[in-house]
Backbone as a ProteinNet text record, in pm:
[ID]
protein_1_A
[PRIMARY]
MMVMTSAPHISVMPTEVIENLDLKSGAWYIDTTFGAGGHTKLLLEHGVKVLAIDQDPSTATYLDADGVWRQALDDERLKFATGNFRELDKHAFEQGLHAVSGVLFDLGVSSMQLDEGDRGFAFRHDGPLDMRMRAEGESAADVVNDY
[TERTIARY]
-811.6	-728.5	-623.5	-611.6	-510.6	-373.1	-275.5	-139.8	-55.2	1.6	89.6	231.7	309.8	444.4	552.5	525.9	627.5	560.2	626.6	571.7	588.4	480.6	487.5	530.7	593.6	621.1	754.4	831.4	958.2	943.4	976.3	963	1059	1013.2	1095.3	1174.9	1291.2	1376.8	1404.2	1444.4	1465.9	1574.5	1681.5	1788.9	1738.9	1663.2	1611	1509.4	1430.7	1333.6	1406.8	1508.4	1584.1	1655.2	1718.6	1790.7	1698.7	1582.8	1497	1402	1380.9	1296.2	1372.8	1505.4	1586.5	1544.8	1564.4	1514.6	1578.9	1493.8	1537.9	1500.6	1599.1	1578.2	1469.6	1375.4	1268.4	1150	1160.8	1051.6	947.9	826.6	717.7	716.6	695.1	679.1	553.7	495.1	375.5	404.2	377.3	380.6	235.6	194.8	53.7	4.5	95.7	57.7	141.4	101	176.8	205	106.2	126.3	175.2	290	349.5	448.1	458.6	536.3	683.5	729.3	872.2	929	860.9	910.6	898.2	789.5	772.2	884.6	915.9	1023.7	1156.8	1181.3	1304	1312.3	1201.9	1200	1224.6	1159.7	1180.4	1326.1	1387.7	1528.7	1620.2	1574.1	1652.8	1616.4	1546	1525.1	1413	1321.6	1209.4	1082	978.2	847	758.8	665.6	586.8	438.6	357.6	215.6	198.7	158.1	137.8	-11.8	-46.2	-186	-198.9	-306.2	-337.6	-487.9	-543.2	-687.5	-727.4	-632.8	-659.9	-648.7	-761.7	-755.2	-672.4	-652.1	-573.3	-426.4	-378.2	-236.5	-203.9	-303.5	-279.2	-231.5	-255.8	-210.6	-58.3	11.1	157.6	210.2	130.6	172.3	188.7	116.2	126.4	229.4	283.2	371.7	517.6	551.8	692.2	704.4	794.7	816.2	857.3	917.8	958.9	837	727.6	605.7	551.6	542	484.8	565.1	697.6	782.8	764.3	758.2	740.8	604.5	500.8	369.1	370.8	433.8	442.5	521.3	626.5	710.8	650.1	536.7	467.2	551.9	639.9	714.3	638.7	534	453	306.3	231.8	86.6	32.9	-84.2	-140.7	-285	-322.5	-460.4	-505.8	-625.4	-684.4	-769.1	-736.7	-811.5	-735.2	-794.2	-736.7	-650.7	-541.1	-452.7	-514.9	-627.5	-693.2	-746	-756.3	-796.6	-676.6	-562.4	-436.6	-446.8	-504.8	-515.5	-602.5	-709.8	-798	-723.5	-651.7	-577	-470	-397.6	-293.3	-354.9	-464.6	-530.9	-581	-645	-697.3	-586	-465.4	-351.8	-272.3	-320.6	-256.7	-136.3	-119.6	-6.3	-48.9	28.8	-1.5	102	214.4	319.4	397.5	436.2	519.8	634.5	741.3	859.2	864.3	778.4	777.4	665	628.4	521.3	568.9	548.3	585.9	460.3	450.7	343.7	407.1	385.3	433.5	316	301.2	184.8	206.4	99.8	106.2	24.7	20.9	-56	25.3	-42.9	24.8	28.9	147	160	88.9	72	4.2	-140.1	-211.3	-348.2	-350.9	-256.2	-252.9	-221.3	-151.8	-111.6	-216.1	-322.9	-425.8	-551.5	-579.6	-694	-827.2	-842.5	-971.9	-1004.2	-908.4	-933.6	-1000	-989.5	-1054.8	-973.7	-847.4	-759.3	-671.5	-650.7	-554.2	-602.4	-509.8	-540.7	-474.1	-387.2	-319.9	-386	-481.4	-546.5	-697.3	-765.7	-911.1	-960.7	-1070.4	-1130.4	-1249.4	-1318.7	-1436	-1393.8	-1484.1	-1460.3	-1502	-1410.9	-1442.9	-1377.2	-1245	-1163.5	-1193.6	-1227.1	-1247.6	-1137.2	-1090.5	-993	-1059.4	-1180.2	-1258.8	-1380.7	-1435.3	-1552	-1680	-1685.8	-1804.9	-1825.6	-1949.1	-1980.7	-1990.2	-2004.4	-2020.6	-1890.7	-1903.1	-1787.1	-1776.7	-1667.4	-1652.1	-1757.2	-1796.4	-1901.4	-2034.7	-2064	-2185.9	-2187	-2075.9	-2065.5	-2080.9	-2009	-2012.1	-2150.2	-2213.9	-2341.9	-2464.2	-2454.6	-2572.3	-2574.2	-2462.9	-2463.8	-2516.9
-579.8	-580.8	-690.3	-774.2	-879.7	-817.3	-858.3	-806.9	-910.3	-871.1	-960.3	-933.2	-1038.8	-1021.6	-1014.1	-1059.1	-1048.6	-1025.3	-950.5	-916.9	-1034.4	-1072.8	-1185.5	-1144.8	-1030.6	-976.2	-901.6	-913.5	-841.7	-738.4	-614.4	-506.5	-524.6	-486	-498.5	-371	-387.5	-280	-168.1	-200.9	-95.9	4.6	-41.6	49.7	148.9	100.1	186	286.7	244	335	452	422.2	527.6	617.9	560.3	640.3	732.1	683.3	759.3	856.5	842.2	938.8	1064.7	1062.7	1179.9	1237.1	1156.1	1187.8	1311.9	1393.2	1513.3	1497.4	1497.4	1474.7	1566.8	1506.3	1582.5	1613.7	1584.9	1613.5	1501.4	1532.1	1433.6	1360.9	1229.3	1142.6	1057.9	1009	925.8	788.3	685.8	546.7	507.6	496.5	478.1	335.4	241.6	101	45.2	77.4	41.1	-108.8	-192.8	-337.7	-376.8	-440.3	-477.7	-372	-262.3	-148.8	-147.6	-235.9	-242.9	-114.6	-58.8	65.8	182.3	185.7	292.6	288.7	170.5	157.8	203.4	165.2	206.4	358.8	421.6	567.6	633.1	581.9	637.3	624.8	512.1	491.2	591.2	650.9	750.8	894.1	908.4	1040.5	1123.4	1062.8	1138.9	1105	1180.6	1156.8	1091	1005.9	927.9	928.6	955.1	925.4	793.2	690	556.7	535.8	487.9	463.5	318.8	253.5	121.8	102	42.4	19.4	-106.8	-191.5	-313	-279.7	-274.4	-233.9	-328	-452.2	-545.2	-506.2	-424.6	-385.5	-296.6	-229.5	-144.1	-224.8	-354.8	-437.6	-440.5	-416.2	-414.4	-297.4	-192.1	-76.6	-111.4	-212.1	-253.2	-363.6	-417.3	-532.6	-495.1	-369	-328.9	-194.4	-184.6	-60.6	55.7	27.7	133.7	215	145.3	215.2	302.6	245.5	319.8	445.5	434.7	551.8	655.3	610.9	703.9	772.9	699.8	761.1	863.1	826	917.1	1042.5	1028.3	1141.5	1220.6	1174.8	1235.7	1237.6	1137.4	1117.4	1022.9	957.8	863.7	891.6	897	906.1	792.4	737.9	625	654.3	619.9	636.2	508.1	463.2	348.4	401.8	359.6	404.6	376.9	416.7	394.4	513.9	487.1	597.3	687.2	645.8	735.6	859.5	852.2	967.3	1024.5	1020.6	1064.9	1206.5	1297.5	1435.8	1447.1	1370.9	1371.5	1320.9	1209.7	1153.5	1251.3	1312.5	1408.3	1527.3	1580.7	1695.2	1660.6	1543.2	1502.1	1483.5	1451.1	1433.1	1562	1671.7	1801.7	1827.1	1748.4	1768.8	1857.3	1962.3	2054	2046.7	1983.2	1964.1	1838.5	1764.1	1645.5	1650.4	1580.6	1579.9	1460.9	1361	1245	1149.9	1069.3	971.3	838.3	731.1	596.8	516	465.3	374.1	238.6	142.4	6.1	-73	-67.2	-125.6	-272.4	-345.8	-488.2	-564.4	-692.4	-775.9	-798.7	-808	-828.4	-975.9	-1025.7	-1165.6	-1191.9	-1088	-1106.9	-1153.3	-1094.6	-1138	-1273.3	-1297.7	-1424.3	-1542.9	-1518.4	-1626.6	-1660.8	-1583.1	-1607	-1661.9	-1789.8	-1853.6	-1792.2	-1745.5	-1692.8	-1554.8	-1491.8	-1360.5	-1371.9	-1490.3	-1509.3	-1467.7	-1435.4	-1401	-1519.2	-1611.2	-1720.4	-1820.4	-1867.5	-1975.2	-2104.6	-2099.1	-2218.4	-2272.6	-2199.3	-2238.8	-2236.2	-2327	-2324.6	-2207.9	-2152.5	-2043.6	-1989.5	-1894.8	-1837.1	-1752.1	-1736.9	-1649.9	-1509.4	-1437.4	-1307.6	-1195	-1183.8	-1089	-941.6	-911.4	-772.3	-734	-612	-563.3	-540.2	-489.4	-467.5	-557.6	-594.9	-683.2	-602.7	-530.3	-451.7	-452.7	-435.9	-439.5	-580.7	-592.2	-723.2	-802.7	-930.9	-1019.8	-1072.7	-1136.5	-1199.1	-1307	-1378.2	-1479.5	-1416.7	-1296.9	-1226.8	-1195.3	-1146.1	-1110.2	-1233.2	-1339.7	-1461.4	-1525.9	-1529.3	-1599.2	-1515.4	-1383	-1299.9	-1213.8	-1190.8	-1100	-1168.2
1528.4	1409.5	1423.9	1322	1322.6	1299.4	1375.1	1359	1287.8	1174.7	1099.1	1144.4	1157.9	1212.4	1107.2	987.2	883.7	749.3	666.3	535.4	439.5	371.5	278.9	138.9	126.7	-4.8	-1.8	-106	-117.2	-228.2	-198.3	-295.6	-411.9	-529	-649.2	-674	-731.7	-780.5	-679	-557.3	-457.1	-496.2	-556.4	-596.9	-700.9	-798.1	-903.6	-849	-751.8	-690	-625.7	-546.4	-477.9	-577.7	-677.2	-776.8	-856	-893.7	-984.1	-913.8	-785.2	-715.6	-675	-684.5	-652.2	-515.5	-412.4	-279.4	-218.9	-156	-86.1	61.4	147.2	289.3	344.8	419.5	481.9	393	263.2	169.7	174.1	129.1	123.7	-9.1	-0.7	-117.5	-94	-201.5	-189.4	-247.6	-167.4	-213.2	-235.1	-360.9	-393.9	-373.2	-354.8	-333.9	-219.3	-96.9	23.4	32.6	7.6	17.8	155.8	163.5	291.5	341.2	269	316.2	281.8	195.8	163.8	106.2	7	-52	46.2	121.5	220.2	323.5	373.1	472.8	411.8	288.6	219.7	208.9	173.4	162.5	298	401.9	536.4	580	546.1	581.6	512.6	403.8	331.6	372.4	484.7	543.3	485	411.3	358.6	435.8	411.8	472.1	366.6	412.5	317.1	352.4	250.7	257.3	184.5	258.3	200.9	179	59.7	24.3	-20.4	20.1	-33	-27.4	-132.9	-135	-60	-28.7	47.5	195.8	268.4	409.3	496.2	453.8	536	542.8	450.6	453.9	572.8	627.6	744.5	864.3	865.6	978.2	987.6	877.5	881.3	964.4	976.9	1055.6	1203.3	1249.5	1389.6	1411.1	1303.6	1314.2	1335.9	1321.6	1324.6	1395.3	1488.5	1561.5	1473.5	1357.9	1265	1223.4	1193	1149.8	1262.1	1380.8	1493.5	1519.6	1518	1542	1431.6	1307.4	1195.4	1201	1242	1258.7	1371.9	1483.1	1597.3	1562.8	1483.6	1443.2	1327.6	1277.3	1164	1036.3	1024.1	899.9	807.8	860.4	784.9	810.4	701	707	621.7	660.2	587.8	551	429	382.8	314.5	350.5	282.6	168.5	47.3	-69.1	-196.3	-305.9	-437.8	-479.3	-547.5	-587.4	-693.8	-752.6	-848.5	-777.1	-643.8	-563.8	-488	-551.5	-492.5	-435.9	-512.5	-466.4	-341.3	-335.1	-217.7	-94.7	-109.7	4	52.7	-39	-0.9	71.6	18.1	79.6	219.8	234.5	365.2	468.9	421.6	513	533.3	474.4	493.4	404.7	298.5	207.7	90.4	68.7	-41.6	-151.9	-123.7	-224.7	-188.4	-291.5	-271.5	-371.3	-338.9	-426.1	-520	-497.3	-585.7	-550.7	-649.5	-632.4	-689.4	-613.7	-656.4	-685.7	-807.9	-847.8	-875.2	-786.8	-807.6	-864.6	-995.8	-1062.1	-1093.5	-1088.1	-1117.4	-1016	-1032.5	-940.5	-813.4	-701.2	-573.8	-538.9	-512.1	-471.3	-338.8	-258.5	-129.9	-151.7	-246.2	-272.6	-343.3	-432.1	-506	-415	-307.2	-217.2	-111.5	-102.7	-2.1	-68.5	-49	-112.6	-77.1	46	88.8	32.8	-34.8	-95.3	-232.3	-293.9	-422.6	-542.8	-525	-636.4	-677.8	-585.3	-604.7	-708.5	-788.3	-882	-838.9	-738.7	-686.6	-561	-505.5	-380.9	-400.2	-332.1	-332.8	-248.1	-291.1	-216.5	-291.5	-232.9	-298.5	-419	-512.4	-627.8	-586.2	-523.2	-465.3	-544.4	-535.5	-611.1	-580.6	-455.1	-413.5	-315.3	-325	-228.2	-93.7	-96.9	24.7	17	126.5	129.8	108.1	-0.8	-33	-183.6	-226	-368	-419.4	-550.4	-612.9	-613.3	-585	-593.3	-736.9	-766.4	-898.9	-917.8	-812	-820.8	-860	-804.9	-842.4	-992	-1041.4	-1183.4	-1270.9	-1239.5	-1321.8	-1320.1	-1205.3	-1192.5	-1227.1	-1222.7	-1238.1	-1364.8	-1429.4	-1544.2	-1666.9
[MASK]
+++++++++++++++++++++++++++++++++++++++++++++++++++++++++++++++++++++++++++++++++++++++++++++++++++++++++++++++++++++++++++++++++++++++++++++++++++

């Protein structure tokens, strides 16, 4: 597994996230789009527990890049699931969560994918026409050339 040393993304609206989730110390919250972990780290710093979900398996490399993640995983204040948030209930159940106090959906395009030419999302960099979060299923090139 490749270890990334710094997050290439800055989380948006951190103050608003904290204010609107009405955090309760020790309670479980779900970050449905972990990305580089900015919102998850913010939530952990405020004394809550987090189930972080991301459909891009490469985001899990951030868990090894920072001691904060390792400690939170060891303390069982953080759980991580690779998958889509449309299966939120499945991920929560598999991680042993039966109730949560809040869910964060940071919807929109991720600058992390747009900045990497080899992922196939970038329009500023040369790369394959891929556009898949995981390297499985049809790529955008397959759709464009075969449909």
